[in-house]
mmCIF file of C-alpha atoms and ligand atoms in Angstrom:
data_model
loop_
_atom_site.group_PDB
_atom_site.id
_atom_site.type_symbol
_atom_site.label_atom_id
_atom_site.label_comp_id
_atom_site.label_asym_id
_atom_site.label_seq_id
_atom_site.Cartn_x
_atom_site.Cartn_y
_atom_site.Cartn_z
ATOM 1 C CA MET A 1 40.610 0.126 -46.811
ATOM 2 C CA ARG A 2 39.179 3.199 -44.636
ATOM 3 C CA ASN A 3 40.984 5.190 -42.516
ATOM 4 C CA ILE A 4 40.474 6.641 -38.940
ATOM 5 C CA ILE A 5 41.840 8.610 -37.214
ATOM 6 C CA LEU A 6 41.844 8.717 -33.193
ATOM 7 C CA GLY A 7 43.009 11.934 -31.776
ATOM 8 C CA LEU A 8 44.100 11.087 -28.136
ATOM 9 C CA VAL A 9 44.271 14.171 -25.119
ATOM 10 C CA GLY A 10 46.175 13.166 -21.852
ATOM 11 C CA VAL A 11 48.336 10.404 -21.842
ATOM 12 C CA GLY A 12 49.003 9.940 -17.761
ATOM 13 C CA ARG A 13 47.932 6.363 -16.391
ATOM 14 C CA ILE A 14 44.793 5.239 -18.161
ATOM 15 C CA GLY A 15 45.844 7.667 -21.218
ATOM 16 C CA VAL A 16 48.519 5.286 -22.215
ATOM 17 C CA MET A 17 46.620 2.159 -21.757
ATOM 18 C CA HIS A 18 44.022 4.330 -23.946
ATOM 19 C CA ALA A 19 46.809 4.792 -26.640
ATOM 20 C CA ASN A 20 47.811 1.345 -26.382
ATOM 21 C CA ASN A 21 44.262 -0.299 -26.402
ATOM 22 C CA ILE A 22 43.887 2.204 -29.494
ATOM 23 C CA SER A 23 47.590 1.278 -31.401
ATOM 24 C CA ALA A 24 45.798 -3.144 -30.712
ATOM 25 C CA LEU A 25 42.810 -2.162 -32.378
ATOM 26 C CA ASN A 26 44.741 -1.618 -35.459
ATOM 27 C CA GLY A 27 45.681 -5.571 -35.619
ATOM 28 C CA ILE A 28 41.591 -6.500 -34.669
ATOM 29 C CA LEU A 29 39.944 -4.313 -37.278
ATOM 30 C CA HIS A 30 42.242 -4.446 -40.499
ATOM 31 C CA PRO A 31 40.075 -7.545 -41.731
ATOM 32 C CA ARG A 32 37.312 -5.317 -41.485
ATOM 33 C CA GLY A 33 39.130 -3.439 -44.130
ATOM 34 C CA LEU A 34 39.667 -0.675 -41.419
ATOM 35 C CA ASN A 35 42.945 1.190 -40.761
ATOM 36 C CA ILE A 36 43.400 2.983 -37.546
ATOM 37 C CA HIS A 37 45.507 6.143 -37.039
ATOM 38 C CA LEU A 38 46.297 7.542 -33.323
ATOM 39 C CA ARG A 39 47.038 11.029 -32.940
ATOM 40 C CA LEU A 40 47.855 12.053 -29.661
ATOM 41 C CA THR A 41 48.916 15.508 -27.116
ATOM 42 C CA ASP A 42 49.419 16.449 -23.317
ATOM 43 C CA VAL A 43 50.867 19.426 -21.818
ATOM 44 C CA ALA A 44 53.376 16.600 -20.350
ATOM 45 C CA THR A 45 55.089 17.057 -23.334
ATOM 46 C CA ASP A 46 58.308 14.868 -23.182
ATOM 47 C CA HIS A 47 55.942 12.345 -22.234
ATOM 48 C CA ALA A 48 54.008 12.531 -24.873
ATOM 49 C CA GLN A 49 56.729 12.493 -27.239
ATOM 50 C CA LYS A 50 58.233 9.419 -26.058
ATOM 51 C CA THR A 51 54.926 7.848 -25.975
ATOM 52 C CA ALA A 52 54.120 8.941 -29.696
ATOM 53 C CA ALA A 53 57.433 7.252 -30.844
ATOM 54 C CA ASP A 54 56.869 4.289 -28.536
ATOM 55 C CA LEU A 55 53.728 3.456 -30.655
ATOM 56 C CA GLY A 56 54.146 4.393 -33.771
ATOM 57 C CA ALA A 57 51.541 7.597 -33.922
ATOM 58 C CA GLU A 58 51.574 11.131 -34.132
ATOM 59 C CA TYR A 59 52.819 13.798 -31.037
ATOM 60 C CA LEU A 60 50.701 17.051 -32.068
ATOM 61 C CA PRO A 61 51.969 20.394 -29.750
ATOM 62 C CA SER A 62 48.304 21.212 -28.677
ATOM 63 C CA VAL A 63 44.649 20.226 -28.301
ATOM 64 C CA GLY A 64 43.738 21.999 -31.167
ATOM 65 C CA GLU A 65 46.338 21.647 -33.877
ATOM 66 C CA LEU A 66 44.976 17.717 -33.031
ATOM 67 C CA ILE A 67 41.554 18.769 -33.643
ATOM 68 C CA ALA A 68 42.525 20.888 -36.361
ATOM 69 C CA SER A 69 44.802 17.804 -38.425
ATOM 70 C CA GLY A 70 41.872 16.078 -38.990
ATOM 71 C CA VAL A 71 40.781 13.387 -36.675
ATOM 72 C CA ASP A 72 37.362 11.454 -37.410
ATOM 73 C CA GLY A 73 37.386 11.679 -33.411
ATOM 74 C CA LEU A 74 38.259 12.674 -29.843
ATOM 75 C CA VAL A 75 39.341 10.387 -27.049
ATOM 76 C CA ILE A 76 39.657 12.727 -23.597
ATOM 77 C CA ALA A 77 42.042 11.058 -20.740
ATOM 78 C CA THR A 78 43.061 14.467 -18.710
ATOM 79 C CA GLY A 79 42.463 15.374 -15.710
ATOM 80 C CA THR A 80 38.246 15.400 -14.792
ATOM 81 C CA ALA A 81 38.680 19.552 -13.886
ATOM 82 C CA THR A 82 39.253 19.433 -18.547
ATOM 83 C CA HIS A 83 36.541 17.348 -19.195
ATOM 84 C CA PRO A 84 33.469 20.027 -20.110
ATOM 85 C CA ASP A 85 35.930 22.458 -22.154
ATOM 86 C CA LEU A 86 37.128 19.405 -23.926
ATOM 87 C CA ILE A 87 33.968 18.003 -24.302
ATOM 88 C CA ARG A 88 32.830 21.372 -26.200
ATOM 89 C CA ALA A 89 35.852 21.461 -28.451
ATOM 90 C CA GLY A 90 34.616 18.179 -29.932
ATOM 91 C CA VAL A 91 31.661 18.585 -30.385
ATOM 92 C CA ASP A 92 32.176 22.505 -32.012
ATOM 93 C CA ALA A 93 34.470 20.443 -34.519
ATOM 94 C CA GLY A 94 31.375 17.695 -35.372
ATOM 95 C CA ILE A 95 33.445 15.170 -34.375
ATOM 96 C CA PRO A 96 32.039 11.921 -31.853
ATOM 97 C CA VAL A 97 33.585 12.012 -28.891
ATOM 98 C CA PHE A 98 35.206 9.140 -26.277
ATOM 99 C CA CYS A 99 35.344 10.925 -22.311
ATOM 100 C CA GLU A 100 36.471 9.363 -20.023
ATOM 101 C CA LYS A 101 34.065 9.284 -16.364
ATOM 102 C CA PRO A 102 32.981 11.037 -15.154
ATOM 103 C CA VAL A 103 31.500 14.241 -17.427
ATOM 104 C CA ALA A 104 32.675 17.012 -14.679
ATOM 105 C CA LEU A 105 33.865 17.333 -11.498
ATOM 106 C CA ASN A 106 29.821 17.253 -10.168
ATOM 107 C CA VAL A 107 26.593 17.329 -11.295
ATOM 108 C CA THR A 108 26.085 20.572 -11.275
ATOM 109 C CA ASP A 109 29.134 21.475 -13.688
ATOM 110 C CA SER A 110 27.552 18.301 -15.973
ATOM 111 C CA LEU A 111 24.206 19.936 -16.513
ATOM 112 C CA PRO A 112 25.226 22.805 -18.659
ATOM 113 C CA VAL A 113 27.704 19.929 -20.647
ATOM 114 C CA VAL A 114 24.764 17.746 -21.027
ATOM 115 C CA ASP A 115 22.908 20.736 -22.657
ATOM 116 C CA TYR A 116 25.495 21.466 -24.564
ATOM 117 C CA ILE A 117 25.591 18.105 -26.372
ATOM 118 C CA LYS A 118 22.090 18.045 -27.069
ATOM 119 C CA GLN A 119 21.987 21.711 -28.121
ATOM 120 C CA ASN A 120 24.867 21.158 -30.795
ATOM 121 C CA ASN A 121 23.633 17.034 -32.015
ATOM 122 C CA GLY A 122 26.706 16.220 -30.283
ATOM 123 C CA VAL A 123 27.641 12.661 -29.806
ATOM 124 C CA VAL A 124 29.945 12.079 -26.848
ATOM 125 C CA GLN A 125 30.335 8.474 -25.215
ATOM 126 C CA ILE A 126 31.344 8.154 -21.842
ATOM 127 C CA GLY A 127 34.085 5.424 -20.236
ATOM 128 C CA HIS A 128 32.202 3.330 -18.367
ATOM 129 C CA GLN A 129 34.155 0.354 -18.980
ATOM 130 C CA ARG A 130 32.386 -2.152 -17.209
ATOM 131 C CA ARG A 131 29.500 -1.724 -19.744
ATOM 132 C CA PHE A 132 31.810 -3.879 -21.456
ATOM 133 C CA ASP A 133 33.076 -6.080 -19.034
ATOM 134 C CA ASP A 134 31.531 -9.857 -20.464
ATOM 135 C CA GLY A 135 31.157 -10.872 -16.912
ATOM 136 C CA TYR A 136 29.022 -7.862 -16.380
ATOM 137 C CA LEU A 137 27.321 -8.170 -19.597
ATOM 138 C CA GLU A 138 26.292 -11.682 -18.435
ATOM 139 C CA ALA A 139 25.277 -11.018 -15.274
ATOM 140 C CA LYS A 140 22.767 -8.139 -17.247
ATOM 141 C CA ARG A 141 21.116 -10.653 -19.387
ATOM 142 C CA ALA A 142 20.416 -13.288 -16.339
ATOM 143 C CA TYR A 143 18.971 -10.558 -14.775
ATOM 144 C CA GLN A 144 16.549 -9.273 -17.125
ATOM 145 C CA SER A 145 16.062 -12.494 -18.593
ATOM 146 C CA GLY A 146 14.334 -13.514 -15.253
ATOM 147 C CA GLU A 147 16.061 -17.358 -14.876
ATOM 148 C CA LEU A 148 17.242 -15.992 -11.510
ATOM 149 C CA GLY A 149 13.892 -15.262 -9.940
ATOM 150 C CA TRP A 150 12.989 -12.303 -8.575
ATOM 151 C CA ILE A 151 15.863 -10.449 -6.798
ATOM 152 C CA HIS A 152 16.292 -10.346 -3.050
ATOM 153 C CA SER A 153 20.154 -8.520 -2.869
ATOM 154 C CA LEU A 154 22.652 -7.127 -4.907
ATOM 155 C CA ARG A 155 26.324 -6.655 -2.921
ATOM 156 C CA ALA A 156 28.802 -4.533 -5.062
ATOM 157 C CA VAL A 157 32.300 -4.370 -4.164
ATOM 158 C CA THR A 158 35.040 -2.198 -6.016
ATOM 159 C CA CYS A 159 38.655 -2.201 -4.045
ATOM 160 C CA ASP A 160 41.867 -0.782 -4.991
ATOM 161 C CA MET A 161 44.791 -2.368 -3.664
ATOM 162 C CA THR A 162 46.455 0.933 -2.777
ATOM 163 C CA PRO A 163 45.612 4.490 -2.365
ATOM 164 C CA PRO A 164 46.104 7.031 -5.296
ATOM 165 C CA PRO A 165 47.939 9.613 -4.117
ATOM 166 C CA VAL A 166 46.446 12.288 -1.558
ATOM 167 C CA GLU A 167 47.138 15.325 -3.620
ATOM 168 C CA PHE A 168 44.408 13.626 -6.109
ATOM 169 C CA LEU A 169 42.245 11.940 -3.149
ATOM 170 C CA ALA A 170 41.852 16.075 -2.080
ATOM 171 C CA THR A 171 40.123 16.525 -5.916
ATOM 172 C CA SER A 172 38.895 13.264 -6.130
ATOM 173 C CA GLY A 173 35.250 14.785 -5.207
ATOM 174 C CA GLY A 174 35.751 11.787 -2.410
ATOM 175 C CA LEU A 175 35.247 8.058 -2.425
ATOM 176 C CA PHE A 176 31.885 7.492 -3.739
ATOM 177 C CA ARG A 177 32.590 10.030 -7.164
ATOM 178 C CA ASP A 178 35.735 8.404 -8.467
ATOM 179 C CA CYS A 179 35.183 4.714 -7.523
ATOM 180 C CA SER A 180 32.005 3.991 -6.218
ATOM 181 C CA VAL A 181 30.149 5.886 -9.121
ATOM 182 C CA HIS A 182 31.266 2.781 -11.219
ATOM 183 C CA ASP A 183 29.149 0.729 -9.471
ATOM 184 C CA PHE A 184 26.231 2.970 -9.652
ATOM 185 C CA ASP A 185 26.481 3.272 -13.144
ATOM 186 C CA ILE A 186 25.775 -0.702 -13.361
ATOM 187 C CA LEU A 187 23.634 -1.548 -11.003
ATOM 188 C CA ARG A 188 21.474 1.217 -13.009
ATOM 189 C CA TRP A 189 22.537 -0.318 -16.219
ATOM 190 C CA LEU A 190 22.194 -3.967 -15.488
ATOM 191 C CA THR A 191 18.623 -3.805 -13.794
ATOM 192 C CA GLY A 192 17.007 -1.094 -15.781
ATOM 193 C CA ARG A 193 15.707 0.871 -12.293
ATOM 194 C CA GLU A 194 16.693 3.565 -10.355
ATOM 195 C CA ILE A 195 18.390 3.886 -7.556
ATOM 196 C CA VAL A 196 15.773 6.677 -5.023
ATOM 197 C CA GLU A 197 17.580 6.646 -1.864
ATOM 198 C CA VAL A 198 21.128 5.977 -0.153
ATOM 199 C CA TYR A 199 22.440 5.670 3.095
ATOM 200 C CA ALA A 200 26.380 5.595 3.462
ATOM 201 C CA LYS A 201 28.888 4.989 6.383
ATOM 202 C CA GLY A 202 32.304 5.600 5.686
ATOM 203 C CA SER A 203 35.782 5.124 8.229
ATOM 204 C CA ASN A 204 39.644 6.062 8.172
ATOM 205 C CA ASN A 205 42.145 3.209 9.959
ATOM 206 C CA GLY A 206 44.908 3.417 7.214
ATOM 207 C CA ASP A 207 46.560 7.020 5.915
ATOM 208 C CA GLN A 208 45.502 9.690 8.387
ATOM 209 C CA ALA A 209 46.554 12.148 5.563
ATOM 210 C CA ILE A 210 43.288 10.554 3.085
ATOM 211 C CA GLY A 211 40.764 11.669 6.196
ATOM 212 C CA ASP A 212 42.374 15.636 6.590
ATOM 213 C CA VAL A 213 41.568 15.749 2.953
ATOM 214 C CA GLY A 214 37.996 14.926 3.558
ATOM 215 C CA ASP A 215 37.780 11.966 2.266
ATOM 216 C CA VAL A 216 37.250 7.963 3.316
ATOM 217 C CA ASP A 217 39.590 5.098 3.036
ATOM 218 C CA THR A 218 36.842 2.638 3.277
ATOM 219 C CA ALA A 219 32.500 3.173 2.615
ATOM 220 C CA LEU A 220 29.331 0.961 2.324
ATOM 221 C CA ALA A 221 26.026 2.205 0.878
ATOM 222 C CA VAL A 222 22.642 0.686 1.248
ATOM 223 C CA VAL A 223 21.053 1.831 -1.913
ATOM 224 C CA THR A 224 17.097 1.013 -2.680
ATOM 225 C CA PHE A 225 15.772 1.287 -6.045
ATOM 226 C CA ASP A 226 12.932 2.151 -7.076
ATOM 227 C CA ASP A 227 10.925 -1.525 -6.742
ATOM 228 C CA GLY A 228 11.750 -1.642 -3.360
ATOM 229 C CA THR A 229 15.128 -3.804 -3.894
ATOM 230 C CA VAL A 230 17.944 -3.149 -1.556
ATOM 231 C CA GLY A 231 21.412 -3.567 -1.936
ATOM 232 C CA THR A 232 25.118 -2.755 -0.939
ATOM 233 C CA VAL A 233 28.054 -0.380 -2.515
ATOM 234 C CA SER A 234 31.265 -0.996 -1.152
ATOM 235 C CA ALA A 235 34.664 0.414 -1.422
ATOM 236 C CA SER A 236 37.867 0.999 0.109
ATOM 237 C CA ARG A 237 41.543 1.699 -0.636
ATOM 238 C CA TYR A 238 43.404 -0.921 1.011
ATOM 239 C CA ASN A 239 42.611 -4.043 0.229
ATOM 240 C CA GLY A 240 46.150 -6.205 -0.269
ATOM 241 C CA ALA A 241 44.900 -9.494 -1.624
ATOM 242 C CA GLY A 242 44.443 -7.560 -5.009
ATOM 243 C CA HIS A 243 42.234 -5.220 -7.094
ATOM 244 C CA ASP A 244 38.673 -6.748 -6.029
ATOM 245 C CA VAL A 245 35.711 -5.593 -8.262
ATOM 246 C CA ARG A 246 32.750 -7.655 -7.831
ATOM 247 C CA LEU A 247 28.482 -7.964 -8.102
ATOM 248 C CA GLU A 248 27.026 -10.415 -6.702
ATOM 249 C CA ILE A 249 22.635 -11.245 -7.128
ATOM 250 C CA GLN A 250 20.619 -13.004 -5.783
ATOM 251 C CA GLY A 251 17.578 -14.083 -6.563
ATOM 252 C CA SER A 252 14.558 -16.695 -5.664
ATOM 253 C CA ARG A 253 15.757 -18.878 -8.128
ATOM 254 C CA ARG A 254 19.247 -18.712 -8.680
ATOM 255 C CA SER A 255 22.438 -16.524 -7.295
ATOM 256 C CA LEU A 256 25.805 -15.419 -9.728
ATOM 257 C CA MET A 257 28.546 -13.738 -9.107
ATOM 258 C CA VAL A 258 30.552 -11.354 -11.443
ATOM 259 C CA GLY A 259 34.373 -11.132 -10.889
ATOM 260 C CA LEU A 260 34.721 -15.148 -9.086
ATOM 261 C CA ASP A 261 36.928 -16.454 -11.148
ATOM 262 C CA GLU A 262 40.589 -17.704 -10.671
ATOM 263 C CA HIS A 263 41.934 -14.049 -10.421
ATOM 264 C CA SER A 264 39.039 -13.057 -7.889
ATOM 265 C CA ALA A 265 41.197 -12.223 -4.324
ATOM 266 C CA LEU A 266 40.169 -13.975 -2.219
ATOM 267 C CA THR A 267 40.824 -17.345 -0.390
ATOM 268 C CA SER A 268 38.721 -19.670 0.904
ATOM 269 C CA ALA A 269 38.373 -20.116 4.234
ATOM 270 C CA GLU A 270 37.101 -23.862 3.796
ATOM 271 C CA ALA A 271 40.096 -26.501 4.245
ATOM 272 C CA ALA A 272 40.861 -28.624 1.358
ATOM 273 C CA THR A 273 39.556 -25.416 -0.981
ATOM 274 C CA ASP A 274 42.413 -24.747 -3.629
ATOM 275 C CA PHE A 275 39.797 -21.966 -5.330
ATOM 276 C CA PRO A 276 41.354 -19.366 -6.840
ATOM 277 C CA ALA A 277 44.432 -21.017 -8.343
ATOM 278 C CA GLY A 278 45.650 -18.245 -10.126
ATOM 279 C CA GLU A 279 47.359 -14.692 -9.347
ATOM 280 C CA PRO A 280 44.579 -11.695 -8.451
ATOM 281 C CA HIS A 281 44.582 -9.014 -10.399
ATOM 282 C CA ARG A 282 46.918 -5.831 -9.009
ATOM 283 C CA THR A 283 45.517 -2.972 -11.154
ATOM 284 C CA PHE A 284 41.782 -1.838 -12.771
ATOM 285 C CA ALA A 285 44.025 -1.572 -15.976
ATOM 286 C CA GLU A 286 44.407 -5.446 -15.707
ATOM 287 C CA ARG A 287 40.766 -6.259 -13.987
ATOM 288 C CA PHE A 288 38.826 -4.491 -17.006
ATOM 289 C CA ASN A 289 41.005 -5.150 -20.216
ATOM 290 C CA GLN A 290 39.162 -6.445 -22.164
ATOM 291 C CA ALA A 291 36.355 -4.229 -21.082
ATOM 292 C CA TYR A 292 39.093 -1.151 -21.885
ATOM 293 C CA ARG A 293 39.720 -2.841 -25.682
ATOM 294 C CA SER A 294 35.272 -3.687 -26.376
ATOM 295 C CA GLU A 295 35.039 -0.025 -25.537
ATOM 296 C CA MET A 296 37.569 1.910 -28.024
ATOM 297 C CA ALA A 297 35.751 -0.663 -30.463
ATOM 298 C CA ALA A 298 32.357 0.246 -29.769
ATOM 299 C CA PHE A 299 33.824 4.166 -30.095
ATOM 300 C CA VAL A 300 34.682 3.088 -33.484
ATOM 301 C CA GLU A 301 31.651 1.773 -34.209
ATOM 302 C CA LEU A 302 30.617 4.637 -33.099
ATOM 303 C CA ILE A 303 31.964 7.154 -35.055
ATOM 304 C CA LEU A 304 31.169 4.667 -38.014
ATOM 305 C CA GLY A 305 27.578 4.921 -37.469
ATOM 306 C CA GLU A 306 26.902 1.211 -36.784
ATOM 307 C CA ARG A 307 26.439 1.681 -33.210
ATOM 308 C CA GLU A 308 23.790 3.355 -30.776
ATOM 309 C CA ASN A 309 25.927 5.318 -27.801
ATOM 310 C CA PRO A 310 26.770 2.899 -25.617
ATOM 311 C CA CYS A 311 27.249 4.832 -22.860
ATOM 312 C CA PRO A 312 25.549 8.389 -22.885
ATOM 313 C CA PRO A 313 26.344 11.102 -21.239
ATOM 314 C CA GLU A 314 22.832 11.725 -19.254
ATOM 315 C CA ASP A 315 23.571 8.184 -17.984
ATOM 316 C CA ALA A 316 27.317 9.015 -16.412
ATOM 317 C CA VAL A 317 25.147 11.986 -15.159
ATOM 318 C CA ALA A 318 22.558 9.545 -13.294
ATOM 319 C CA ALA A 319 25.580 7.535 -11.525
ATOM 320 C CA SER A 320 26.946 10.921 -10.346
ATOM 321 C CA ARG A 321 23.203 11.873 -8.717
ATOM 322 C CA VAL A 322 23.792 8.220 -6.537
ATOM 323 C CA ALA A 323 27.807 9.352 -5.734
ATOM 324 C CA ASP A 324 26.832 12.773 -4.910
ATOM 325 C CA ALA A 325 23.799 11.759 -2.313
ATOM 326 C CA ALA A 326 26.143 8.568 -1.237
ATOM 327 C CA GLN A 327 28.554 11.361 -0.530
ATOM 328 C CA GLU A 328 25.865 13.745 1.281
ATOM 329 C CA SER A 329 24.869 10.847 3.484
ATOM 330 C CA LEU A 330 28.312 10.288 4.524
ATOM 331 C CA VAL A 331 28.310 13.551 5.550
ATOM 332 C CA THR A 332 25.058 14.172 7.192
ATOM 333 C CA GLY A 333 24.413 10.776 8.962
ATOM 334 C CA ALA A 334 21.504 10.723 7.670
ATOM 335 C CA PRO A 335 19.502 8.485 4.134
ATOM 336 C CA VAL A 336 19.067 10.554 1.471
ATOM 337 C CA LYS A 337 16.897 10.589 -1.370
ATOM 338 C CA VAL A 338 18.322 10.759 -4.949
ATOM 339 C CA ASP A 339 17.482 13.932 -6.941
ATOM 340 C CA LEU A 340 16.546 11.856 -10.435
ATOM 341 C CA GLY A 341 16.663 15.404 -12.267
ATOM 342 C CA SER A 342 15.229 16.602 -15.370
ATOM 343 C CA SER A 343 18.065 15.990 -18.175
ATOM 344 C CA ARG A 344 17.636 12.389 -18.811
HETATM 345 N N1 NAD B 401 37.341 4.601 -15.942
HETATM 346 C C1 NAD B 401 37.971 4.010 -15.527
HETATM 347 O O1 NAD B 401 38.551 3.109 -15.132
HETATM 348 C C2 NAD B 401 39.028 5.051 -15.106
HETATM 349 C C3 NAD B 401 40.540 4.943 -14.241
HETATM 350 C C4 NAD B 401 41.196 6.063 -14.127
HETATM 351 C C5 NAD B 401 40.983 7.073 -14.480
HETATM 352 N N2 NAD B 401 39.438 7.410 -15.208
HETATM 353 C C6 NAD B 401 39.424 9.269 -15.025
HETATM 354 O O2 NAD B 401 40.104 9.172 -16.257
HETATM 355 C C7 NAD B 401 40.949 10.811 -15.995
HETATM 356 C C8 NAD B 401 42.279 11.045 -16.002
HETATM 357 O O3 NAD B 401 42.841 10.212 -15.361
HETATM 358 P P1 NAD B 401 44.841 9.799 -14.963
HETATM 359 O O4 NAD B 401 44.539 8.956 -13.704
HETATM 360 O O5 NAD B 401 44.518 8.652 -16.117
HETATM 361 O O6 NAD B 401 45.000 11.019 -14.948
HETATM 362 P P2 NAD B 401 46.491 11.358 -15.003
HETATM 363 O O7 NAD B 401 46.928 12.665 -14.185
HETATM 364 O O8 NAD B 401 47.618 10.239 -14.652
HETATM 365 O O9 NAD B 401 46.490 11.497 -16.520
HETATM 366 C C9 NAD B 401 45.968 13.303 -16.655
HETATM 367 C C10 NAD B 401 47.381 13.635 -17.902
HETATM 368 O O10 NAD B 401 46.243 14.405 -18.842
HETATM 369 C C11 NAD B 401 47.398 15.430 -19.131
HETATM 370 N N3 NAD B 401 46.799 16.755 -19.001
HETATM 371 C C12 NAD B 401 45.994 17.673 -17.830
HETATM 372 N N4 NAD B 401 45.024 18.506 -18.765
HETATM 373 C C13 NAD B 401 45.841 18.031 -19.923
HETATM 374 C C14 NAD B 401 45.091 19.650 -21.446
HETATM 375 N N5 NAD B 401 44.597 20.653 -20.931
HETATM 376 N N6 NAD B 401 45.695 19.036 -22.373
HETATM 377 C C15 NAD B 401 46.567 18.160 -22.756
HETATM 378 N N7 NAD B 401 46.752 17.446 -21.496
HETATM 379 C C16 NAD B 401 46.342 17.582 -20.400
HETATM 380 C C17 NAD B 401 48.150 15.335 -17.892
HETATM 381 O O11 NAD B 401 49.279 16.051 -18.465
HETATM 382 C C18 NAD B 401 48.045 14.257 -17.448
HETATM 383 O O12 NAD B 401 49.524 13.051 -18.558
HETATM 384 C C19 NAD B 401 40.161 11.451 -15.131
HETATM 385 O O13 NAD B 401 38.814 11.815 -15.301
HETATM 386 C C20 NAD B 401 40.185 10.019 -14.273
HETATM 387 O O14 NAD B 401 38.013 10.144 -13.651
HETATM 388 C C21 NAD B 401 38.739 6.719 -15.115
#
């Protein structure tokens, strides 16, 4: 039996979910001869100690002690501003790193981190979990096999039920960088194409405090791909019907939609239609439960050298470049060419 020790930094909203998933991995990977151990830390000491006790994990008082304890991989689930330093710490220790998206608060801050990783032969997987979602995987297969015909339209949707706290929004970089960045990543990953131009509009019809911190509660971006195909990426913080994440791909032969199932946060306007019959998802954790678990299993395989990096930092930065262009377009009111950069 081989022991794999994962060190988790940050047990806030998403960190607790990763902690639970890492604990659950043990049951899944045991038949493969692997024992997964979790060690964790957080500056919120009491909360971290309690989380560790609840999960039978080991608590360490600091990131330094966590790394020095001899972990096989570092999982970073702290706020975005801390990502660059923590990624560097993991790379310096010579261990593979999983870091929640994004690499840093903006593209400018991300580029030196990407260079540092390259120069030091670091292995860093970024947390774009949709790449592991069964629906998006099937859409990618169908798109790339050509069975949909030529694609005339792509429409991506990401809607939260309620906004996060305004204090969070004030430092999030805006709706496109915080939320739609997942759609920008998945569109690049799925199509294998670059988004070259973005034209964005937004609105503020909910809590005006969101506008006061310079953000919008709802936005839509028209994106143009490098082959001329067009698509839309829309997002809202006020989707009372449920957490709604979908992607519609329409082709000359066939069309399909990711996220159209019994839990879709939509009802039909047509009479005598009882679809969807299930309860809508309420949060990202519910919607992507399977994807987050598969993502962490993939990180273990990356540590073991059994797979390619499923989400390298260069890809995450490329998605952030599109988000930056969308944010600029929102502010200027004009279409913006995406800076495709040279670090890819
Ligand atoms: N992939 C996704 O779907 C997804 C969803 C939500 C959040 N995120 C990302 O995850 C990250 C965390 O978001 P969140 O909503 O969980 O934030 P959060 O504020 O709820 O949690 C962050 C935790 O990190 C701890 N922390 C902060 N600095 C630390 C440090 N230097 N050392 C140790 N602990 C520290 C805080 O005490 C807190 O418990 C963000 O970068 C966010 O963009 C990704």
